mmCIF file of C-alpha atoms in Angstrom:
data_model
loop_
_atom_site.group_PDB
_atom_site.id
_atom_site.type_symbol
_atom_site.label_atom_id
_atom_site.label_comp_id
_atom_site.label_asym_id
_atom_site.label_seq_id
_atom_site.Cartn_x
_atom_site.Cartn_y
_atom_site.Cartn_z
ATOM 1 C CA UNK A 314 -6.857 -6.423 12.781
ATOM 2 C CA UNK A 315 -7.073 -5.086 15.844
ATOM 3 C CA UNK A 316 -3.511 -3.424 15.665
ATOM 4 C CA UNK A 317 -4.735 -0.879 13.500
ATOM 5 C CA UNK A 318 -8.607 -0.269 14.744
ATOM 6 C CA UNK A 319 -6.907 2.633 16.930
ATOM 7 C CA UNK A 320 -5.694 4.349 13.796
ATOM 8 C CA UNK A 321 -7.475 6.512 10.937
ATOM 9 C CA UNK A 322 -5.922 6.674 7.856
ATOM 10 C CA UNK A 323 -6.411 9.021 5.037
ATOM 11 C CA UNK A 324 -4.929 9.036 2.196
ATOM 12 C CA UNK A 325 -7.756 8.736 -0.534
ATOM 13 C CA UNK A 326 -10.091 11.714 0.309
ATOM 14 C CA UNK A 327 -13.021 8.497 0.451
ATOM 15 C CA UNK A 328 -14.420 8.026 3.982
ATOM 16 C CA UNK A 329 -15.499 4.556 3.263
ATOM 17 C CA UNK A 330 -12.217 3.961 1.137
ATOM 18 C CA UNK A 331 -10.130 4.948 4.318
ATOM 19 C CA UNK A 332 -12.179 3.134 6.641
ATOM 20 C CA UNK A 333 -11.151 -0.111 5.006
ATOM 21 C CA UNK A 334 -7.685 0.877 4.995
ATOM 22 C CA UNK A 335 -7.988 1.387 8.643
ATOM 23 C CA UNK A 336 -10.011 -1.822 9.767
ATOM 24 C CA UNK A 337 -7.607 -4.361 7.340
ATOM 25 C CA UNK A 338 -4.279 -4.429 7.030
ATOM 26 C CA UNK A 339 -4.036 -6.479 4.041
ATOM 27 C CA UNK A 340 -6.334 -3.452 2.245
ATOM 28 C CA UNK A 341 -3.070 -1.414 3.449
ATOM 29 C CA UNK A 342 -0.618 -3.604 1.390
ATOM 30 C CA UNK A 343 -3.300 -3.956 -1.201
ATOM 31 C CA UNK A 344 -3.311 -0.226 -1.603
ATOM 32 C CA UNK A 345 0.204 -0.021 -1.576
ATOM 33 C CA UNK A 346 0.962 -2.593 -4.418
ATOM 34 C CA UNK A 347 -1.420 -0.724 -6.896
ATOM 35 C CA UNK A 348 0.433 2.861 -6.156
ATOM 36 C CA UNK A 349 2.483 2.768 -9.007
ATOM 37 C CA UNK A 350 1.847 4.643 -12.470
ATOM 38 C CA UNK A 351 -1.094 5.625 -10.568
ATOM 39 C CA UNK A 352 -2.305 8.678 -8.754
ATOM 40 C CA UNK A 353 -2.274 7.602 -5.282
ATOM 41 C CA UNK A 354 -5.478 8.230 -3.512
ATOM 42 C CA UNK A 355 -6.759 6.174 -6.349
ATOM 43 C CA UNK A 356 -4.443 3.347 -6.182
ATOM 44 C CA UNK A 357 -5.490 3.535 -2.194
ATOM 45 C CA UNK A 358 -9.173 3.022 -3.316
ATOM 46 C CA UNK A 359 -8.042 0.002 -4.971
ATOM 47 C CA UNK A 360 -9.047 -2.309 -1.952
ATOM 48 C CA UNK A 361 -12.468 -0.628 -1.133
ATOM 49 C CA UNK A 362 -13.648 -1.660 -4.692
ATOM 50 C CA UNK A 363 -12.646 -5.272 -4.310
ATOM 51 C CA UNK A 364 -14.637 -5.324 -1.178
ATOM 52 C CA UNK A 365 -17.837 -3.793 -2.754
ATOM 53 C CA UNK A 366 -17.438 -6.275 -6.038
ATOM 54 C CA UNK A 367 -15.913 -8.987 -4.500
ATOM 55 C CA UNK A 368 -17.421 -8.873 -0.950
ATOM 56 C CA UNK A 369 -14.344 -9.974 0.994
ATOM 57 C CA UNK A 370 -10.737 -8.992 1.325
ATOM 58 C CA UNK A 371 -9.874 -12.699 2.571
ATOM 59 C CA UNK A 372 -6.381 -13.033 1.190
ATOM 60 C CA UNK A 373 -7.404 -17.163 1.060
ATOM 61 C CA UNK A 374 -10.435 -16.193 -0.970
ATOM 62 C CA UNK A 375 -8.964 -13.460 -3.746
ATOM 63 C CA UNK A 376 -5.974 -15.923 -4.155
ATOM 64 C CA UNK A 377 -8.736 -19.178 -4.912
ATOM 65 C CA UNK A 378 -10.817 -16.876 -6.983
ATOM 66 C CA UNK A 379 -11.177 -18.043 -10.838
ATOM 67 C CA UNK A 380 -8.259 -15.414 -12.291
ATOM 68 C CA UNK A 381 -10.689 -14.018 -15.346
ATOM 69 C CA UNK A 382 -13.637 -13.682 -12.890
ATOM 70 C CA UNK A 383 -11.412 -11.407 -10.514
ATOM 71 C CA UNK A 384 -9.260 -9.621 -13.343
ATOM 72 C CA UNK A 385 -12.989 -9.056 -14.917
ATOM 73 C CA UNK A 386 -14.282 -7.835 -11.635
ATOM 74 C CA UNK A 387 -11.160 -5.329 -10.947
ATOM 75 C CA UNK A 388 -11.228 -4.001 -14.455
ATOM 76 C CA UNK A 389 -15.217 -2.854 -13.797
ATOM 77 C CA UNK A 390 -15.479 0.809 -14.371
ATOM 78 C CA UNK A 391 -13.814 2.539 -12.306
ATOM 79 C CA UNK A 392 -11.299 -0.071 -12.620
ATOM 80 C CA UNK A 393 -9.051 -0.690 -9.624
ATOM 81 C CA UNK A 394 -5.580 0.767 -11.585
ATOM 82 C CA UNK A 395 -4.855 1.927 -15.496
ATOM 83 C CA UNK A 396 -3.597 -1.445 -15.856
ATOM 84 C CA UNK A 397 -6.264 -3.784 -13.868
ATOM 85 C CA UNK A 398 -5.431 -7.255 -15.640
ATOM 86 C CA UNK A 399 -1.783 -7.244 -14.752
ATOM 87 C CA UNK A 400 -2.766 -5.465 -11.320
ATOM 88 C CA UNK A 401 -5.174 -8.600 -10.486
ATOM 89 C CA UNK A 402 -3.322 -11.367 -11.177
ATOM 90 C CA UNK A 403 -0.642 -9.406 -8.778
ATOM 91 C CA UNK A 404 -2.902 -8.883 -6.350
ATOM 92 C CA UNK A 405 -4.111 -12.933 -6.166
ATOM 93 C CA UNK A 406 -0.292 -13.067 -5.906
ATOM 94 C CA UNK A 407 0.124 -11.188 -3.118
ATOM 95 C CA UNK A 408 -3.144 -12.765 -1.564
ATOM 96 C CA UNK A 409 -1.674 -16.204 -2.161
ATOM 97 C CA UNK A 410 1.470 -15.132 -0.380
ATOM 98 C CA UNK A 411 -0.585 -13.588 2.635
ATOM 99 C CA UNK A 412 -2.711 -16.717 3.203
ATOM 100 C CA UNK A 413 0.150 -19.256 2.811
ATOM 101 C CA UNK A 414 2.924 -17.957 4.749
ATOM 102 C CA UNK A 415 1.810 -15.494 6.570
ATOM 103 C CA UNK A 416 -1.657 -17.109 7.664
ATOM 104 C CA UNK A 417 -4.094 -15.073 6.238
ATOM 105 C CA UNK A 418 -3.047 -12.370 8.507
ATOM 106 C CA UNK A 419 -0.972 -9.101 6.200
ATOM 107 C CA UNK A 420 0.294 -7.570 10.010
ATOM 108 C CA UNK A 421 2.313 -10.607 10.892
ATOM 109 C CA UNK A 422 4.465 -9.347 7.742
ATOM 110 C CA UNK A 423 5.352 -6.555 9.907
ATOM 111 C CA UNK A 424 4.891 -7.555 13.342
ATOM 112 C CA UNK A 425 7.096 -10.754 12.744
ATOM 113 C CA UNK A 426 9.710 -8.608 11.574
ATOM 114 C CA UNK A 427 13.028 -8.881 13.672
ATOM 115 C CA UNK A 428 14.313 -5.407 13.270
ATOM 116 C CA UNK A 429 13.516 -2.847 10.080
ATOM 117 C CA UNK A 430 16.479 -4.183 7.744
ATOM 118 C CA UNK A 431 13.972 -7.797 7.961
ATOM 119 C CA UNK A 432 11.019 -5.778 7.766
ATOM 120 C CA UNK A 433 12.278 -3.832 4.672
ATOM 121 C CA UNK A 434 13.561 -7.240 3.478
ATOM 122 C CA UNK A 435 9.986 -9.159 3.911
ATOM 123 C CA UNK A 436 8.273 -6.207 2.297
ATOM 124 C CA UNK A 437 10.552 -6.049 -0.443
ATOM 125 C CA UNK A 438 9.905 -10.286 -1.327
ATOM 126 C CA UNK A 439 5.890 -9.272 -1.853
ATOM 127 C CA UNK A 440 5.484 -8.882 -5.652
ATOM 128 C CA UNK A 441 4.849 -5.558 -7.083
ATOM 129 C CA UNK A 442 7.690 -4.255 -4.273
ATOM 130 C CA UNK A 443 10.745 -2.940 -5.529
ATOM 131 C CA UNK A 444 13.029 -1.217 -2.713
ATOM 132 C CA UNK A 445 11.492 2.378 -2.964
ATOM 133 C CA UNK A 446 8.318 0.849 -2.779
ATOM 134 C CA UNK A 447 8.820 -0.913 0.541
ATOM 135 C CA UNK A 448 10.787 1.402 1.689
ATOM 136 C CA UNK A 449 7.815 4.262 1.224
ATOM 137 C CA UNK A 450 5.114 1.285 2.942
ATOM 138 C CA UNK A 451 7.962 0.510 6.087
ATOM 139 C CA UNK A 452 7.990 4.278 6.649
ATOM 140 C CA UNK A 453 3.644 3.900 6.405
ATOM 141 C CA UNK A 454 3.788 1.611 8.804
ATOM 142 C CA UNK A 455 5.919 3.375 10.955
ATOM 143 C CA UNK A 456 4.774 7.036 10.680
ATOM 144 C CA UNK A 457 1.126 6.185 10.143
ATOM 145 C CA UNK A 458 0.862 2.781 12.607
ATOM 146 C CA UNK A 459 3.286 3.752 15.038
ATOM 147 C CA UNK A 460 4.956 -0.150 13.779
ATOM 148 C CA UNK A 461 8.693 1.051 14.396
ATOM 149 C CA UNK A 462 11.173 -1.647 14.551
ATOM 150 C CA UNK A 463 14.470 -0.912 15.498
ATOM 151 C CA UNK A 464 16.565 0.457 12.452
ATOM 152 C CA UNK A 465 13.680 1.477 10.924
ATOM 153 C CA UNK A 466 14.646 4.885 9.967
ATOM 154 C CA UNK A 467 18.088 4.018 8.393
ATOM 155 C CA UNK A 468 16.568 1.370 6.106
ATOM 156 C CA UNK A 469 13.778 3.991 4.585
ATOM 157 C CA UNK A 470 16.152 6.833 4.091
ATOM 158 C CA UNK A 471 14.715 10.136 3.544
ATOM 159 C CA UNK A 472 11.092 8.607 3.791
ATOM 160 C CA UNK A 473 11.666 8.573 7.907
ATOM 161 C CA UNK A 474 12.371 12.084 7.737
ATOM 162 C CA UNK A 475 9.545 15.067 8.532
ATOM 163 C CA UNK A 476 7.882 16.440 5.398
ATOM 164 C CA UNK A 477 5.806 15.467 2.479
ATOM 165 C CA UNK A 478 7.896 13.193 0.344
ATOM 166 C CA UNK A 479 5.574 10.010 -0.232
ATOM 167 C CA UNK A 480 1.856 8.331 1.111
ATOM 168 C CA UNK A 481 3.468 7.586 4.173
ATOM 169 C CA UNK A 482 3.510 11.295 5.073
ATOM 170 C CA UNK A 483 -0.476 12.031 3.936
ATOM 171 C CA UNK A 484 -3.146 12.285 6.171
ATOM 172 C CA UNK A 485 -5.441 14.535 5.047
ATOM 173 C CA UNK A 486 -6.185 16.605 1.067
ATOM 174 C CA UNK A 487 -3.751 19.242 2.160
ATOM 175 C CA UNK A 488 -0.833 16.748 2.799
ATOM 176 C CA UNK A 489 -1.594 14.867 -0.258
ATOM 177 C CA UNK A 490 -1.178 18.150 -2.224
ATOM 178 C CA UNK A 491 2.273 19.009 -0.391
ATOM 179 C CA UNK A 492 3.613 15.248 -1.373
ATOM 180 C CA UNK A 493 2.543 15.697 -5.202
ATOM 181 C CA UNK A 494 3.910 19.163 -5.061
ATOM 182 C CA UNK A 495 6.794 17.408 -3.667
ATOM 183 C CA UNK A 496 6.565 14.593 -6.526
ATOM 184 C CA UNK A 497 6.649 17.217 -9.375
ATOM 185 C CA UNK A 498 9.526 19.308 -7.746
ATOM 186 C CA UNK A 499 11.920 16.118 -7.580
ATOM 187 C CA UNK A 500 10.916 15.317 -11.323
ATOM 188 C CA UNK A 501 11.408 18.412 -12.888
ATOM 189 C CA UNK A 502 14.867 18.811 -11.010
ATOM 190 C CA UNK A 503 15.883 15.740 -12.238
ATOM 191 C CA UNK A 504 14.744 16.610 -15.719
ATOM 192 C CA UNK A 505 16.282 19.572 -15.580
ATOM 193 C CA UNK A 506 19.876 17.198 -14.773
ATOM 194 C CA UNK A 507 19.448 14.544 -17.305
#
């Protein structure tokens, strides 16, 4: 954990929410998983509200947890995502993943990583990760946690340039703004194509 105590993120516009983004990188994942059909800062309180209901973010814990006890627990008003059931049973997924091969410890996803094609690569085999989706959390990790391997820029793409194109480029309300600004201009331009 100590890799990212000298960093403060903020994406979700919660103090406490960001905090524990901050202090755990496995809340970092966590929050990144959930950031899909979702708006963002709220997908990025996602881990905050397992802590407060579930009092740990131990990946070995969540994963052992009885699966309709934690789906019940992440569906609690305000759930943790539109779809919390499915969302859960990812997330003790991804725990289970976390604790067995990466021993307990999220960072050594990224700090194993041989160069950013593997990083990309190890993201990417997390479930819930599709390649834009890792590719947005490798370009986190690198803008945000200063975690660079080499290569890392041509394996995110656009996401490694300056600007406001995804989470990895908020750090404040007024960034989040630019990046759903962003969001809506890439939509309706492609709307406006198909």
């Amino acid at each position: 954990m100590s890799a990212m105590a000298t960093h403060q993120i903020r994406i979700t516009g919660d103090d406490v929410a960001d905090q524990v983004l901050s202090d755990d990188p496995f809340a970092l994942l966590v929050g990144m998983m959930l950031d899909q059909q979702y708006p963002m800062e709220h997908a990025f309180r996602g881990p905050a509200k397992v802590l407060e209901r579930f009092g740990t973010l131990d990946p070995a814990r969540i994963a052992e947890a009885d699966p309709e006890e934690f789906a019940s627990l992440c569906a609690t008003p305000p759930a943790i995502h539109r779809f919390p059931g499915s969302m859960a049973a990812r997330l003790q997924e991804l725990a289970r993943i976390v604790a067995e091969e990466h021993g307990g410890d999220a960072s050594r996803i990224w700090t194993g990583a041989a160069d950013g094609r593997d990083l990309l690569r190890r993201v990417m085999a997390l479930p819930g990760f599709g390649k834009q989706k890792a590719q947005i959390f490798v370009a986190l990790l690198a803008k945000q946690l200063d975690v660079r391997p080499q290569g890392w820029e041509a394996v995110v793409g656009d996401y490694a340039l300056e600007g406001h194109r995804s989470v990895a480029d908020v750090v404040d309300g007024a960034s989040l703004q630019k990046v759903r600004d962003f969001k809506k201009e890439k939509k309706a331009a492609a709307k406006a194509q198909g």
